[in-house]
Coordinates of N, CA and C in Angstrom, one line a residue:
M1 N -9.5 -63.3 -2.7 CA -9.5 -63.1 -1.3 C -10.9 -63.2 -0.7
D2 N -11.0 -64.0 0.3 CA -12.3 -64.1 1.0 C -12.4 -62.9 2.0
T3 N -13.2 -61.9 1.6 CA -13.2 -60.7 2.5 C -14.2 -60.8 3.6
A4 N -14.7 -62.0 3.8 CA -15.7 -62.2 4.9 C -15.0 -61.9 6.2
N5 N -13.7 -62.2 6.3 CA -13.0 -62.0 7.5 C -11.5 -62.2 7.3
T6 N -10.8 -61.2 6.6 CA -9.5 -61.4 6.2 C -8.6 -60.5 7.0
V7 N -7.6 -61.1 7.7 CA -6.6 -60.4 8.5 C -5.4 -60.2 7.6
L8 N -4.9 -58.9 7.5 CA -3.8 -58.6 6.7 C -2.6 -58.5 7.6
P9 N -1.4 -58.6 7.0 CA -0.1 -58.6 7.8 C 0.1 -57.3 8.6
D10 N -0.5 -56.2 8.2 CA -0.3 -54.9 8.9 C -1.2 -54.7 10.1
G11 N -1.9 -55.8 10.5 CA -2.7 -55.7 11.7 C -4.1 -55.2 11.4
W12 N -4.5 -55.2 10.1 CA -5.8 -54.8 9.7 C -6.6 -56.0 9.3
E13 N -7.9 -55.8 9.4 CA -8.8 -56.8 9.0 C -9.9 -56.2 8.0
I14 N -10.1 -56.8 6.9 CA -11.1 -56.3 6.0 C -12.3 -57.3 6.0
S15 N -13.5 -56.8 6.1 CA -14.7 -57.6 6.2 C -15.8 -57.1 5.4
A16 N -16.5 -58.0 4.7 CA -17.7 -57.7 3.9 C -19.0 -58.0 4.7
D17 N -18.8 -58.2 6.0 CA -20.0 -58.5 6.9 C -20.6 -57.2 7.2
P18 N -21.8 -56.9 6.7 CA -22.5 -55.7 7.0 C -22.9 -55.5 8.5
D19 N -23.0 -56.6 9.2 CA -23.3 -56.5 10.6 C -22.2 -55.9 11.5
R20 N -21.0 -55.9 10.9 CA -19.9 -55.3 11.7 C -19.8 -53.8 11.5
L21 N -20.4 -53.3 10.5 CA -20.3 -51.9 10.2 C -20.8 -51.0 11.4
D22 N -20.1 -49.9 11.6 CA -20.6 -48.9 12.6 C -21.3 -47.9 11.7
A23 N -22.6 -48.0 11.4 CA -23.3 -47.1 10.4 C -23.2 -45.7 10.9
A24 N -23.3 -45.4 12.2 CA -23.3 -44.1 12.7 C -21.9 -43.4 12.4
L25 N -20.8 -44.2 12.6 CA -19.5 -43.7 12.3 C -19.3 -43.5 10.8
V26 N -19.7 -44.4 10.0 CA -19.6 -44.2 8.5 C -20.4 -43.0 8.1
H27 N -21.6 -42.8 8.7 CA -22.3 -41.6 8.3 C -21.6 -40.3 8.8
R28 N -21.0 -40.3 9.9 CA -20.3 -39.1 10.4 C -19.1 -38.9 9.5
W29 N -18.3 -39.9 9.2 CA -17.1 -39.7 8.3 C -17.6 -39.1 7.0
L30 N -18.5 -39.7 6.4 CA -18.9 -39.2 5.0 C -19.6 -37.9 5.0
S31 N -20.6 -37.7 5.9 CA -21.4 -36.5 5.9 C -20.6 -35.3 6.4
Q32 N -19.5 -35.5 7.2 CA -18.8 -34.4 7.7 C -17.4 -34.2 7.2
D33 N -16.8 -35.2 6.5 CA -15.5 -35.1 6.1 C -15.2 -35.5 4.6
A34 N -16.1 -36.1 3.9 CA -15.9 -36.5 2.6 C -16.5 -35.5 1.6
Y35 N -15.7 -34.9 0.8 CA -16.1 -33.9 -0.1 C -17.3 -34.3 -1.0
W36 N -17.4 -35.6 -1.3 CA -18.5 -36.0 -2.2 C -19.8 -36.3 -1.5
A37 N -19.8 -36.3 -0.1 CA -21.0 -36.7 0.6 C -21.3 -35.7 1.7
L38 N -20.7 -34.6 1.7 CA -21.0 -33.6 2.8 C -22.5 -33.3 2.9
G39 N -23.0 -33.4 4.1 CA -24.4 -33.2 4.3 C -25.3 -34.3 4.1
R40 N -24.8 -35.4 3.6 CA -25.7 -36.6 3.4 C -26.4 -37.0 4.6
T41 N -27.7 -37.2 4.6 CA -28.5 -37.5 5.8 C -28.2 -38.9 6.2
R42 N -28.5 -39.2 7.5 CA -28.3 -40.5 8.0 C -29.3 -41.5 7.3
E43 N -30.5 -41.0 7.0 CA -31.4 -41.9 6.3 C -30.9 -42.3 4.9
K44 N -30.4 -41.3 4.2 CA -29.8 -41.6 2.8 C -28.6 -42.5 2.9
Q45 N -27.8 -42.3 3.9 CA -26.6 -43.2 4.1 C -27.1 -44.6 4.4
D46 N -28.1 -44.8 5.3 CA -28.6 -46.1 5.6 C -29.2 -46.8 4.4
Q47 N -29.9 -46.0 3.6 CA -30.4 -46.6 2.3 C -29.2 -47.1 1.4
A48 N -28.2 -46.3 1.3 CA -27.0 -46.6 0.5 C -26.4 -47.9 1.0
I49 N -26.2 -48.0 2.3 CA -25.6 -49.2 2.9 C -26.5 -50.4 2.6
A50 N -27.8 -50.3 2.7 CA -28.8 -51.4 2.5 C -28.8 -51.9 1.1
G51 N -28.5 -51.0 0.1 CA -28.6 -51.4 -1.3 C -27.2 -51.7 -1.9
S52 N -26.2 -51.9 -1.1 CA -24.8 -52.1 -1.6 C -24.1 -53.2 -0.9
L53 N -23.0 -53.6 -1.6 CA -22.0 -54.4 -0.9 C -21.1 -53.5 -0.1
N54 N -20.9 -53.8 1.2 CA -20.2 -52.9 2.1 C -18.9 -53.6 2.6
F55 N -17.9 -52.8 2.8 CA -16.6 -53.4 3.3 C -16.1 -52.5 4.4
G56 N -15.7 -53.1 5.5 CA -15.2 -52.3 6.6 C -13.7 -52.7 6.7
A57 N -12.9 -51.8 7.1 CA -11.5 -52.0 7.5 C -11.4 -51.8 9.0
Y58 N -10.8 -52.8 9.7 CA -10.8 -52.8 11.1 C -9.4 -53.0 11.7
D59 N -9.2 -52.5 12.9 CA -8.0 -52.9 13.6 C -8.2 -54.4 14.1
A60 N -7.3 -55.2 13.7 CA -7.5 -56.7 13.9 C -7.4 -57.0 15.4
V61 N -6.8 -56.1 16.2 CA -6.7 -56.4 17.7 C -7.9 -55.8 18.4
S62 N -8.2 -54.5 18.2 CA -9.2 -53.9 19.0 C -10.6 -54.0 18.3
G63 N -10.6 -54.3 17.0 CA -11.9 -54.3 16.3 C -12.4 -53.0 15.9
A64 N -11.7 -51.9 16.2 CA -12.2 -50.6 15.8 C -12.3 -50.4 14.3
Q65 N -13.3 -49.8 13.8 CA -13.4 -49.6 12.4 C -12.6 -48.4 12.0
L66 N -11.7 -48.6 11.0 CA -10.8 -47.6 10.5 C -11.1 -47.1 9.1
G67 N -11.9 -47.9 8.4 CA -12.2 -47.4 7.0 C -13.5 -48.1 6.5
Y68 N -13.9 -47.6 5.3 CA -15.2 -48.1 4.7 C -15.1 -48.0 3.2
A69 N -15.7 -48.9 2.5 CA -15.9 -48.8 1.1 C -17.3 -49.4 0.7
R70 N -17.9 -48.9 -0.3 CA -19.2 -49.4 -0.8 C -19.1 -49.7 -2.2
V71 N -19.9 -50.7 -2.7 CA -19.9 -51.1 -4.1 C -21.4 -51.3 -4.5
V72 N -21.8 -50.6 -5.5 CA -23.1 -50.8 -6.1 C -22.9 -51.7 -7.3
T73 N -23.5 -52.8 -7.4 CA -23.3 -53.8 -8.5 C -24.5 -54.7 -8.8
D74 N -24.5 -55.2 -10.0 CA -25.5 -56.2 -10.3 C -24.9 -57.6 -10.2
R75 N -23.6 -57.7 -9.8 CA -22.9 -58.9 -9.6 C -22.7 -59.8 -10.8
A76 N -22.9 -59.2 -12.0 CA -22.8 -59.9 -13.2 C -22.0 -59.2 -14.3
T77 N -22.2 -57.9 -14.5 CA -21.5 -57.1 -15.5 C -20.9 -55.8 -15.1
F78 N -21.3 -55.2 -14.0 CA -20.9 -53.9 -13.7 C -20.9 -53.6 -12.2
A79 N -19.9 -52.8 -11.8 CA -19.9 -52.3 -10.4 C -19.4 -50.9 -10.3
W80 N -19.8 -50.2 -9.3 CA -19.3 -48.8 -9.1 C -18.8 -48.8 -7.7
L81 N -17.5 -48.6 -7.5 CA -16.8 -48.4 -6.2 C -17.0 -47.0 -5.8
C82 N -17.5 -46.8 -4.5 CA -17.7 -45.5 -4.0 C -17.6 -45.4 -2.5
D83 N -17.7 -44.2 -2.0 CA -17.6 -44.0 -0.6 C -16.4 -44.6 0.1
V84 N -15.3 -44.6 -0.6 CA -14.1 -45.2 0.0 C -13.5 -44.1 1.0
Y85 N -13.3 -44.5 2.2 CA -12.9 -43.5 3.3 C -12.1 -44.3 4.3
V86 N -11.0 -43.6 4.7 CA -10.1 -44.1 5.7 C -10.1 -43.0 6.8
D87 N -10.2 -43.4 8.1 CA -10.2 -42.5 9.2 C -8.9 -41.7 9.1
P88 N -9.0 -40.4 9.4 CA -7.7 -39.5 9.2 C -6.5 -40.0 10.0
G89 N -6.8 -40.6 11.2 CA -5.6 -41.1 12.0 C -5.0 -42.4 11.4
S90 N -5.6 -43.0 10.4 CA -5.1 -44.2 9.9 C -4.6 -44.0 8.4
R91 N -4.6 -42.8 8.0 CA -4.2 -42.5 6.6 C -2.7 -42.5 6.5
G92 N -2.2 -42.7 5.2 CA -0.8 -42.7 5.0 C 0.0 -44.0 5.3
K93 N -0.8 -45.0 5.6 CA -0.1 -46.3 6.0 C -0.4 -47.4 5.1
G94 N -1.2 -47.1 4.0 CA -1.5 -48.1 3.0 C -2.9 -48.8 3.2
L95 N -3.6 -48.4 4.2 CA -4.9 -49.0 4.5 C -5.9 -48.8 3.4
G96 N -5.9 -47.6 2.8 CA -6.8 -47.3 1.7 C -6.5 -48.3 0.5
G97 N -5.3 -48.5 0.2 CA -4.9 -49.4 -0.9 C -5.3 -50.8 -0.6
A98 N -5.1 -51.2 0.7 CA -5.4 -52.6 1.1 C -6.9 -52.8 1.0
L99 N -7.7 -51.8 1.4 CA -9.1 -51.8 1.3 C -9.6 -52.0 -0.2
V100 N -9.1 -51.1 -1.0 CA -9.4 -51.2 -2.5 C -9.0 -52.6 -3.0
D101 N -7.8 -53.1 -2.7 CA -7.4 -54.4 -3.2 C -8.4 -55.5 -2.7
A102 N -8.8 -55.4 -1.5 CA -9.7 -56.4 -0.9 C -11.1 -56.3 -1.7
V103 N -11.5 -55.2 -1.9 CA -12.8 -55.0 -2.7 C -12.7 -55.6 -4.1
C104 N -11.6 -55.3 -4.8 CA -11.3 -55.8 -6.1 C -11.3 -57.4 -6.1
A105 N -10.6 -57.9 -5.1 CA -10.5 -59.4 -5.0 C -11.9 -60.0 -4.7
H106 N -12.7 -59.3 -3.9 CA -14.0 -59.8 -3.6 C -14.9 -59.8 -4.9
L107 N -14.7 -58.8 -5.8 CA -15.5 -58.7 -7.0 C -15.0 -59.6 -8.1
A108 N -13.7 -60.0 -8.1 CA -13.1 -60.8 -9.2 C -13.9 -62.0 -9.6
P109 N -14.4 -62.8 -8.7 CA -15.1 -64.0 -9.1 C -16.4 -63.7 -9.9
Y110 N -16.9 -62.5 -9.8 CA -18.1 -62.2 -10.6 C -17.9 -62.1 -12.1
G111 N -16.6 -61.9 -12.4 CA -16.3 -61.7 -13.9 C -16.9 -60.4 -14.5
L112 N -16.9 -59.4 -13.7 CA -17.5 -58.1 -14.1 C -16.8 -57.6 -15.4
R113 N -17.5 -57.0 -16.3 CA -16.9 -56.4 -17.4 C -16.2 -55.0 -17.1
R114 N -16.8 -54.3 -16.1 CA -16.4 -53.0 -15.8 C -16.6 -52.7 -14.3
V115 N -15.6 -52.1 -13.7 CA -15.7 -51.5 -12.4 C -15.3 -50.0 -12.5
L116 N -16.2 -49.1 -12.1 CA -15.9 -47.7 -12.3 C -15.8 -47.1 -10.9
L117 N -15.2 -45.9 -10.9 CA -15.2 -45.1 -9.7 C -14.9 -43.6 -10.1
A118 N -15.2 -42.7 -9.2 CA -14.9 -41.3 -9.5 C -14.1 -40.8 -8.3
T119 N -13.0 -40.1 -8.6 CA -12.2 -39.5 -7.5 C -11.7 -38.1 -7.9
A120 N -11.6 -37.2 -7.0 CA -10.9 -35.9 -7.3 C -9.5 -35.9 -6.8
D121 N -9.1 -36.8 -5.9 CA -7.8 -36.7 -5.3 C -7.1 -37.9 -4.9
A122 N -7.5 -39.1 -5.3 CA -6.8 -40.3 -4.9 C -6.5 -41.2 -6.1
H123 N -6.2 -40.6 -7.2 CA -5.9 -41.3 -8.4 C -4.7 -42.4 -8.2
A124 N -3.7 -42.0 -7.5 CA -2.6 -42.9 -7.3 C -3.0 -44.2 -6.5
V125 N -3.9 -44.0 -5.5 CA -4.3 -45.2 -4.8 C -5.0 -46.2 -5.7
Y126 N -5.9 -45.7 -6.6 CA -6.7 -46.5 -7.4 C -5.8 -47.1 -8.6
A127 N -4.9 -46.3 -9.1 CA -4.0 -46.7 -10.1 C -3.2 -48.0 -9.7
R128 N -2.8 -48.0 -8.4 CA -2.0 -49.1 -7.9 C -2.9 -50.4 -7.9
A129 N -4.2 -50.3 -7.9 CA -5.1 -51.4 -7.9 C -5.5 -51.7 -9.4
G130 N -5.0 -51.0 -10.3 CA -5.3 -51.3 -11.7 C -6.3 -50.4 -12.4
F131 N -6.8 -49.4 -11.7 CA -7.8 -48.5 -12.3 C -7.0 -47.5 -13.3
E132 N -7.7 -47.2 -14.4 CA -7.1 -46.2 -15.3 C -8.1 -45.2 -15.7
P133 N -7.7 -44.0 -16.2 CA -8.7 -43.1 -16.7 C -9.5 -43.7 -17.9
L134 N -10.7 -43.2 -18.1 CA -11.5 -43.8 -19.1 C -10.8 -43.6 -20.5
A135 N -10.8 -44.6 -21.3 CA -10.1 -44.5 -22.6 C -10.9 -43.7 -23.5
T136 N -12.2 -43.7 -23.4 CA -13.1 -42.9 -24.3 C -14.1 -42.2 -23.5
P137 N -13.7 -41.2 -22.7 CA -14.7 -40.5 -21.9 C -15.8 -39.9 -22.6
G138 N -15.7 -39.6 -23.9 CA -16.7 -39.0 -24.7 C -17.9 -39.9 -24.9
K139 N -17.8 -41.2 -24.6 CA -18.9 -42.2 -24.7 C -19.8 -42.1 -23.5
W140 N -19.3 -41.6 -22.4 CA -20.0 -41.6 -21.1 C -20.8 -40.4 -20.9
M141 N -22.0 -40.6 -20.3 CA -22.9 -39.5 -20.0 C -23.4 -39.7 -18.6
A142 N -23.9 -38.6 -18.0 CA -24.4 -38.7 -16.6 C -25.7 -37.9 -16.5
L143 N -26.5 -38.4 -15.6 CA -27.8 -37.7 -15.3 C -27.7 -37.3 -13.8
G144 N -27.9 -36.1 -13.5 CA -27.8 -35.7 -12.1 C -26.5 -34.9 -11.9
E145 N -26.2 -34.8 -10.6 CA -25.1 -34.0 -10.2 C -23.8 -34.5 -10.8
Q146 N -22.9 -33.6 -11.2 CA -21.7 -34.0 -11.8 C -20.5 -33.3 -11.1

């Protein structure tokens, strides 16, 4: 799927064009409502956007941004899907799943060996896109906040 400007049947549009992002809105969503990013500064969020592939979900008619996802990747072997967020008024309609599907389709041509994510509460959304729990979590380690 070319996510440069994809209109979906439900009246949503998914775009990987970073110029379309409402960075102030994304910061507000994440820093005030996303358990994993509460209190994140605008400067830190802008740095994250600048160093990542970014995806916006939009109302295809009004152009209003309804969701966001970010991918950190080397575009060769690995990607980390993070900061997936859907505006509360647009939840429960399948937009989160459509956004994740569009991100996965965008990443597919890279032939990545692994795409990871972490979630405390949206396992079903990601499972529908093919994500599974780590088969050997004992191999993985982390540095920093866990």
